[in-house]
């Protein structure tokens, strides 16, 4: 039952002490019930309010009603009770403050911290960076371009005219709803990083030396050696008097820097619409050292026992490609150049002895942490 201030009829010392003790005990009991900020406010108002608060009532009922001879002692008791009540309320306020702090910010600084795992470079990203670094040392700069391309940059300006049979070799992923546009403006996911060659030549006058790393897409169902998304690095060098000898010397140097100074290079004729003549570059197998055999006479699978691994396609830039950027200083009668392109994922597979390209893109930490 809630405490109410009694009227005093007995002003003896014992009676005054008893009344004061009951008052402070009631205040202590009510303070222990305070839980929330609202509890604290009503508790403080009930006891401290100037108009009709309990301390005001104590003052009015006890002190003003005291007989003349008891006034002094009653005044002392009332002041003691007021001080005790003020002290109880003060403590209740502090306790409430501590409770609210604890609720929003409980922090045990003696607990051990949470150790975050340290990440590692993805094997494909690392291989790409290593290849780019080899060419940067030769003075090449890095160029990048959009993954969603137009038909013009992906095919036409690279000497694949509409209906060119070479388009069939690249199963292209087209963006839907483009039929109303002229063919050269239709959007697709780039099938190679070569569009960046044209984009760069539109912006920069010769001489240029660039490498172009990036993701490309083809409509290949995923299996152990195919992925609809994969990575390429292309290179392009254009200047006056660039010859096939420059191409061979540059790539021979790059392969030795990537796979070791003992590898030999070997060029075989090939065809690409944007280079003429074109070649495929082979290096001696860096797994079996060119013997075609593994330990115990086991066949070397990566090179199919031939001792050679195809690494990239290359060739002299077709003069027809320069015609598309002729106005920016690329007159095919005055400049020449070479280009090359390689699949980064395949090289990473070979380098790390991984037998399934899907492992690179499944995001399985158990696989990836082996490269940390
Ligand atoms: Zn081999």
Coordinates of C-alpha atoms and ligand atoms in Angstrom, one line a residue:
X1 CA 0.0 0.0 0.0
X2 CA 1.3 3.4 -1.0
X3 CA 2.8 5.6 1.7
X4 CA 0.7 8.5 2.9
X5 CA 2.0 11.2 5.3
X6 CA 0.4 10.7 8.7
X7 CA -0.8 13.6 10.9
X8 CA 1.2 13.7 14.1
X9 CA -0.5 14.0 17.5
X10 CA 2.4 12.8 19.6
X11 CA 5.5 15.0 19.2
X12 CA 7.7 13.1 21.6
X13 CA 11.2 12.3 20.4
X14 CA 10.4 8.6 19.9
X15 CA 7.2 9.4 17.9
X16 CA 9.1 11.9 15.7
X17 CA 11.9 9.3 15.1
X18 CA 9.4 6.6 14.2
X19 CA 7.5 8.8 11.8
X20 CA 10.8 9.9 10.1
X21 CA 12.1 6.4 9.8
X22 CA 8.8 5.2 8.3
X23 CA 9.0 8.0 5.8
X24 CA 12.6 7.3 4.6
X25 CA 11.9 3.5 4.6
X26 CA 8.9 4.1 2.3
X27 CA 11.0 6.2 0.0
X28 CA 13.8 3.5 -0.1
X29 CA 11.1 0.8 -0.9
X30 CA 9.7 2.9 -3.7
X31 CA 13.2 3.7 -5.1
X32 CA 13.8 0.0 -5.4
X33 CA 10.8 -0.4 -7.7
X34 CA 12.2 2.1 -10.3
X35 CA 13.0 0.4 -13.6
X36 CA 12.4 2.8 -16.4
X37 CA 13.0 6.5 -17.1
X38 CA 9.2 7.0 -16.7
X39 CA 9.3 5.2 -13.3
X40 CA 12.0 7.5 -12.1
X41 CA 10.1 10.6 -13.2
X42 CA 6.9 9.7 -11.3
X43 CA 8.9 8.6 -8.3
X44 CA 10.7 11.9 -8.2
X45 CA 7.5 13.9 -8.7
X46 CA 5.7 12.0 -6.0
X47 CA 8.3 12.9 -3.4
X48 CA 9.8 16.2 -4.6
X49 CA 7.0 18.1 -6.2
X50 CA 6.6 21.6 -4.6
X51 CA 2.9 21.4 -4.8
X52 CA 1.6 18.4 -2.7
X53 CA 4.8 16.3 -3.0
X54 CA 5.4 14.1 0.0
X55 CA 8.2 16.3 1.4
X56 CA 5.9 19.3 1.1
X57 CA 3.2 17.4 3.0
X58 CA 5.8 16.5 5.7
X59 CA 6.6 20.1 6.0
X60 CA 3.0 21.2 6.2
X61 CA 1.6 18.4 8.4
X62 CA 4.4 17.9 10.8
X63 CA 6.3 21.2 11.2
X64 CA 3.4 23.7 10.9
X65 CA 1.2 21.5 13.2
X66 CA 3.8 21.2 15.9
X67 CA 3.2 22.7 19.3
X68 CA 5.5 25.6 20.1
X69 CA 7.8 23.7 22.5
X70 CA 8.3 20.8 19.9
X71 CA 9.0 23.1 16.9
X72 CA 12.7 23.0 17.1
X73 CA 13.1 19.2 17.4
X74 CA 10.4 18.7 14.8
X75 CA 12.3 21.0 12.4
X76 CA 15.5 19.0 12.9
X77 CA 13.7 15.7 12.2
X78 CA 11.9 17.1 9.1
X79 CA 15.2 18.4 7.7
X80 CA 16.9 15.0 8.3
X81 CA 14.1 13.2 6.6
X82 CA 14.2 15.6 3.6
X83 CA 18.0 15.1 3.3
X84 CA 17.6 11.3 3.5
X85 CA 14.9 11.3 0.8
X86 CA 16.9 13.6 -1.4
X87 CA 19.8 11.2 -1.0
X88 CA 17.7 8.2 -1.9
X89 CA 16.3 9.9 -5.0
X90 CA 19.8 11.0 -6.1
X91 CA 21.0 7.4 -5.8
X92 CA 18.0 6.1 -7.8
X93 CA 18.9 8.6 -10.6
X94 CA 22.5 7.4 -10.7
X95 CA 21.4 3.8 -10.7
X96 CA 19.0 4.4 -13.6
X97 CA 21.8 6.1 -15.6
X98 CA 24.1 3.2 -15.1
X99 CA 21.4 0.7 -16.1
X100 CA 20.6 2.5 -19.3
X101 CA 24.3 2.8 -20.2
X102 CA 24.8 -0.9 -19.6
X103 CA 21.8 -1.8 -21.8
X104 CA 23.0 0.0 -24.9
X105 CA 26.8 -0.6 -24.6
X106 CA 27.7 -3.7 -22.8
X107 CA 31.3 -4.3 -23.5
X108 CA 33.5 -6.8 -21.7
X109 CA 37.0 -5.6 -22.5
X110 CA 38.5 -8.6 -20.9
X111 CA 37.1 -11.0 -23.7
X112 CA 39.5 -12.0 -26.5
X113 CA 38.9 -10.2 -29.8
X114 CA 37.4 -11.7 -33.0
X115 CA 40.2 -12.6 -35.3
X116 CA 39.3 -11.8 -38.9
X117 CA 40.7 -14.2 -41.5
X118 CA 43.3 -12.5 -43.8
X119 CA 42.2 -12.6 -47.4
X120 CA 44.4 -13.7 -50.3
X121 CA 44.6 -12.7 -54.0
X122 CA 42.5 -14.9 -56.2
X123 CA 44.6 -17.2 -58.4
X124 CA 43.1 -15.7 -61.6
X125 CA 43.6 -12.1 -60.4
X126 CA 47.2 -13.0 -59.4
X127 CA 48.0 -14.5 -62.8
X128 CA 46.5 -11.5 -64.6
X129 CA 48.5 -9.1 -62.5
X130 CA 51.8 -11.1 -63.1
X131 CA 51.2 -11.0 -66.9
X132 CA 50.4 -7.3 -66.9
X133 CA 53.5 -6.6 -64.8
X134 CA 55.8 -8.3 -67.4
X135 CA 54.5 -5.9 -70.1
X136 CA 54.5 -2.9 -67.8
X137 CA 58.2 -3.4 -67.5
X138 CA 58.5 -3.2 -71.3
X139 CA 56.7 0.2 -71.2
X140 CA 53.1 -0.9 -71.8
X141 CA 50.3 0.9 -70.0
X142 CA 47.0 -0.7 -68.9
X143 CA 43.8 0.1 -70.8
X144 CA 40.2 -0.9 -69.9
X145 CA 36.8 -0.7 -71.4
X146 CA 33.1 -1.7 -71.0
X147 CA 32.0 -5.3 -70.7
X148 CA 28.7 -4.4 -72.4
X149 CA 29.7 -3.5 -75.9
X150 CA 28.2 -2.5 -79.2
X151 CA 28.3 -4.8 -82.2
X152 CA 30.5 -2.1 -83.8
X153 CA 33.4 -2.3 -81.3
X154 CA 33.1 -6.0 -80.7
X155 CA 33.0 -7.1 -84.3
X156 CA 32.7 -4.6 -87.2
X157 CA 35.7 -2.4 -86.3
X158 CA 37.8 -5.5 -85.8
X159 CA 37.2 -6.6 -89.4
X160 CA 34.3 -8.9 -88.7
X161 CA 31.7 -7.5 -91.1
X162 CA 28.1 -8.5 -90.7
X163 CA 27.7 -12.2 -91.8
X164 CA 31.4 -12.8 -91.6
X165 CA 31.9 -16.5 -90.9
X166 CA 34.3 -15.8 -88.1
X167 CA 31.4 -14.5 -86.0
X168 CA 30.1 -18.1 -85.8
X169 CA 33.2 -19.1 -83.8
X170 CA 32.2 -16.8 -81.0
X171 CA 28.9 -17.7 -79.4
X172 CA 27.8 -14.3 -78.4
X173 CA 25.5 -13.4 -75.6
X174 CA 23.3 -10.5 -76.9
X175 CA 21.4 -8.1 -74.8
X176 CA 17.6 -8.6 -75.4
X177 CA 15.3 -6.1 -77.0
X178 CA 17.9 -4.6 -79.4
X179 CA 16.2 -5.6 -82.7
X180 CA 14.9 -2.1 -83.5
X181 CA 18.5 -0.7 -83.5
X182 CA 20.9 -0.8 -86.5
X183 CA 23.1 -3.8 -86.1
X184 CA 26.3 -1.9 -85.3
X185 CA 24.5 -0.2 -82.3
X186 CA 23.1 -3.4 -80.8
X187 CA 24.5 -4.3 -77.3
X188 CA 26.2 -7.5 -76.4
X189 CA 28.5 -8.9 -73.7
X190 CA 32.0 -8.5 -75.2
X191 CA 33.4 -11.8 -76.5
X192 CA 37.0 -10.6 -76.2
X193 CA 38.9 -7.6 -74.9
X194 CA 39.8 -6.5 -78.4
X195 CA 37.1 -3.7 -78.6
X196 CA 39.4 -1.8 -76.2
X197 CA 42.1 -1.7 -78.9
X198 CA 39.7 0.3 -81.1
X199 CA 38.5 2.5 -78.2
X200 CA 42.1 3.3 -77.2
X201 CA 43.2 4.1 -80.8
X202 CA 40.2 6.5 -81.1
X203 CA 41.5 8.4 -78.1
X204 CA 45.3 8.1 -78.4
X205 CA 47.4 8.9 -81.4
X206 CA 50.3 6.5 -82.2
X207 CA 52.7 5.3 -81.0
X208 CA 50.9 3.2 -78.4
X209 CA 51.7 0.2 -76.3
X210 CA 48.9 -1.1 -74.2
X211 CA 47.8 -4.3 -72.4
X212 CA 44.1 -4.9 -71.7
X213 CA 43.0 -7.2 -68.9
X214 CA 39.3 -7.9 -68.4
X215 CA 36.4 -10.2 -68.2
X216 CA 34.7 -11.5 -71.4
X217 CA 31.6 -13.7 -72.0
X218 CA 30.6 -16.4 -74.4
X219 CA 27.6 -18.7 -74.6
X220 CA 29.6 -21.8 -73.5
X221 CA 27.9 -24.1 -71.0
X222 CA 30.1 -24.5 -67.9
X223 CA 32.2 -27.6 -67.7
X224 CA 35.8 -28.4 -66.5
X225 CA 37.4 -26.3 -69.2
X226 CA 34.7 -23.8 -70.2
X227 CA 32.9 -21.0 -68.4
X228 CA 30.4 -18.5 -69.8
X229 CA 32.6 -15.8 -68.1
X230 CA 36.4 -15.8 -68.3
X231 CA 39.4 -13.5 -68.4
X232 CA 41.6 -12.3 -71.2
X233 CA 44.7 -10.1 -71.5
X234 CA 45.3 -8.5 -74.9
X235 CA 48.2 -6.4 -76.0
X236 CA 48.7 -3.9 -78.8
X237 CA 51.7 -2.1 -80.0
X238 CA 51.5 0.4 -82.9
X239 CA 54.3 2.6 -84.3
X240 CA 56.1 3.2 -87.5
X241 CA 58.2 0.2 -88.8
X242 CA 56.9 -2.4 -86.3
X243 CA 57.6 -5.8 -87.8
X244 CA 56.8 -9.5 -87.1
X245 CA 60.4 -9.6 -85.6
X246 CA 59.3 -7.2 -82.9
X247 CA 56.3 -9.4 -82.1
X248 CA 58.4 -12.5 -81.8
X249 CA 61.1 -10.8 -79.7
X250 CA 58.5 -9.2 -77.4
X251 CA 56.5 -12.4 -76.8
X252 CA 59.6 -14.6 -76.5
X253 CA 60.9 -12.3 -73.7
X254 CA 57.5 -12.2 -72.0
X255 CA 57.1 -16.0 -72.0
X256 CA 60.6 -16.4 -70.4
X257 CA 59.7 -13.8 -67.8
X258 CA 56.4 -15.6 -67.0
X259 CA 57.4 -19.3 -67.2
X260 CA 61.2 -19.3 -66.7
X261 CA 64.2 -18.4 -68.8
X262 CA 64.5 -22.0 -70.1
X263 CA 61.2 -22.1 -72.0
X264 CA 61.4 -22.1 -75.8
X265 CA 58.8 -20.4 -78.0
X266 CA 57.3 -21.6 -81.2
X267 CA 55.0 -19.9 -83.6
X268 CA 52.5 -21.7 -85.9
X269 CA 50.4 -20.0 -88.6
X270 CA 46.8 -19.3 -87.7
X271 CA 43.9 -17.1 -88.6
X272 CA 42.2 -14.2 -86.8
X273 CA 40.0 -11.6 -88.7
X274 CA 41.9 -8.6 -87.1
X275 CA 45.5 -9.7 -87.7
X276 CA 47.4 -10.6 -90.9
X277 CA 49.5 -12.7 -90.7
X278 CA 48.3 -14.5 -87.6
X279 CA 50.0 -17.1 -85.4
X280 CA 49.5 -19.2 -82.3
X281 CA 52.3 -19.1 -79.8
X282 CA 53.4 -22.3 -78.1
X283 CA 55.9 -22.6 -75.2
X284 CA 57.7 -25.7 -74.2
X285 CA 55.6 -27.4 -71.5
X286 CA 56.5 -25.9 -68.1
X287 CA 55.1 -28.9 -66.4
X288 CA 57.1 -31.7 -68.0
X289 CA 59.9 -29.4 -69.3
X290 CA 59.1 -30.3 -72.9
X291 CA 59.6 -34.1 -72.6
X292 CA 55.9 -35.0 -72.7
X293 CA 56.4 -37.3 -69.8
X294 CA 55.9 -37.0 -66.0
X295 CA 57.6 -39.0 -63.2
X296 CA 57.7 -42.7 -63.8
X297 CA 57.1 -42.3 -67.6
X298 CA 53.5 -41.2 -66.9
X299 CA 52.0 -39.1 -69.8
X300 CA 51.9 -35.3 -69.3
X301 CA 48.3 -34.4 -69.7
X302 CA 48.4 -30.6 -69.9
X303 CA 50.6 -30.7 -73.1
X304 CA 48.9 -34.0 -74.4
X305 CA 52.4 -35.5 -74.4
X306 CA 53.6 -33.2 -77.2
X307 CA 55.9 -31.1 -74.9
X308 CA 54.3 -27.9 -76.2
X309 CA 51.5 -25.8 -74.8
X310 CA 49.5 -23.2 -76.8
X311 CA 49.6 -20.0 -74.8
X312 CA 48.2 -17.2 -77.0
X313 CA 47.1 -15.9 -80.4
X314 CA 48.9 -13.1 -82.1
X315 CA 49.6 -11.4 -85.4
X316 CA 50.3 -8.1 -87.2
X317 CA 47.3 -5.7 -87.0
X318 CA 45.3 -6.1 -90.2
X319 CA 45.4 -2.8 -92.2
X320 CA 41.6 -3.0 -92.4
X321 CA 41.4 -2.4 -88.6
X322 CA 43.6 0.7 -89.0
X323 CA 41.1 2.1 -91.6
X324 CA 38.5 2.5 -88.8
X325 CA 40.8 4.8 -86.8
X326 CA 42.7 6.3 -89.8
X327 CA 41.6 9.8 -88.9
X328 CA 43.4 9.7 -85.6
X329 CA 46.8 9.1 -87.1
X330 CA 46.6 5.4 -87.9
X331 CA 47.2 5.5 -91.7
X332 CA 47.9 1.9 -92.6
X333 CA 50.4 3.1 -95.1
X334 CA 52.4 4.8 -92.4
X335 CA 52.0 2.8 -89.2
X336 CA 52.1 -0.9 -88.4
X337 CA 51.6 -2.9 -85.2
X338 CA 51.1 -6.2 -83.6
X339 CA 48.5 -7.6 -81.2
X340 CA 48.2 -10.6 -79.0
X341 CA 45.6 -12.1 -76.7
X342 CA 45.6 -14.9 -74.1
X343 CA 43.2 -16.6 -71.7
X344 CA 44.2 -15.9 -68.1
X345 CA 42.1 -18.6 -66.6
X346 CA 43.6 -21.4 -68.7
X347 CA 47.1 -20.2 -67.8
X348 CA 46.1 -20.1 -64.1
X349 CA 44.8 -23.7 -64.4
X350 CA 48.1 -24.8 -65.9
X351 CA 50.2 -22.8 -63.5
X352 CA 48.5 -24.0 -60.3
X353 CA 47.7 -27.6 -61.6
X354 CA 43.9 -27.1 -61.2
X355 CA 41.9 -29.4 -63.3
X356 CA 38.5 -27.7 -63.2
X357 CA 37.9 -24.0 -64.2
X358 CA 34.6 -24.0 -62.3
X359 CA 36.6 -24.1 -59.0
X360 CA 37.8 -20.6 -59.8
X361 CA 34.3 -19.1 -59.8
X362 CA 32.4 -21.1 -57.2
X363 CA 33.7 -18.9 -54.3
X364 CA 34.4 -22.0 -52.1
X365 CA 36.7 -20.7 -49.4
X366 CA 38.2 -24.2 -48.8
X367 CA 39.5 -24.1 -52.4
X368 CA 40.6 -20.5 -52.4
X369 CA 42.4 -20.5 -49.0
X370 CA 45.0 -22.8 -50.5
X371 CA 46.3 -19.8 -52.4
X372 CA 46.6 -17.7 -49.3
Ligands
LIG1 ZN1 54.0 -31.5 -70.6

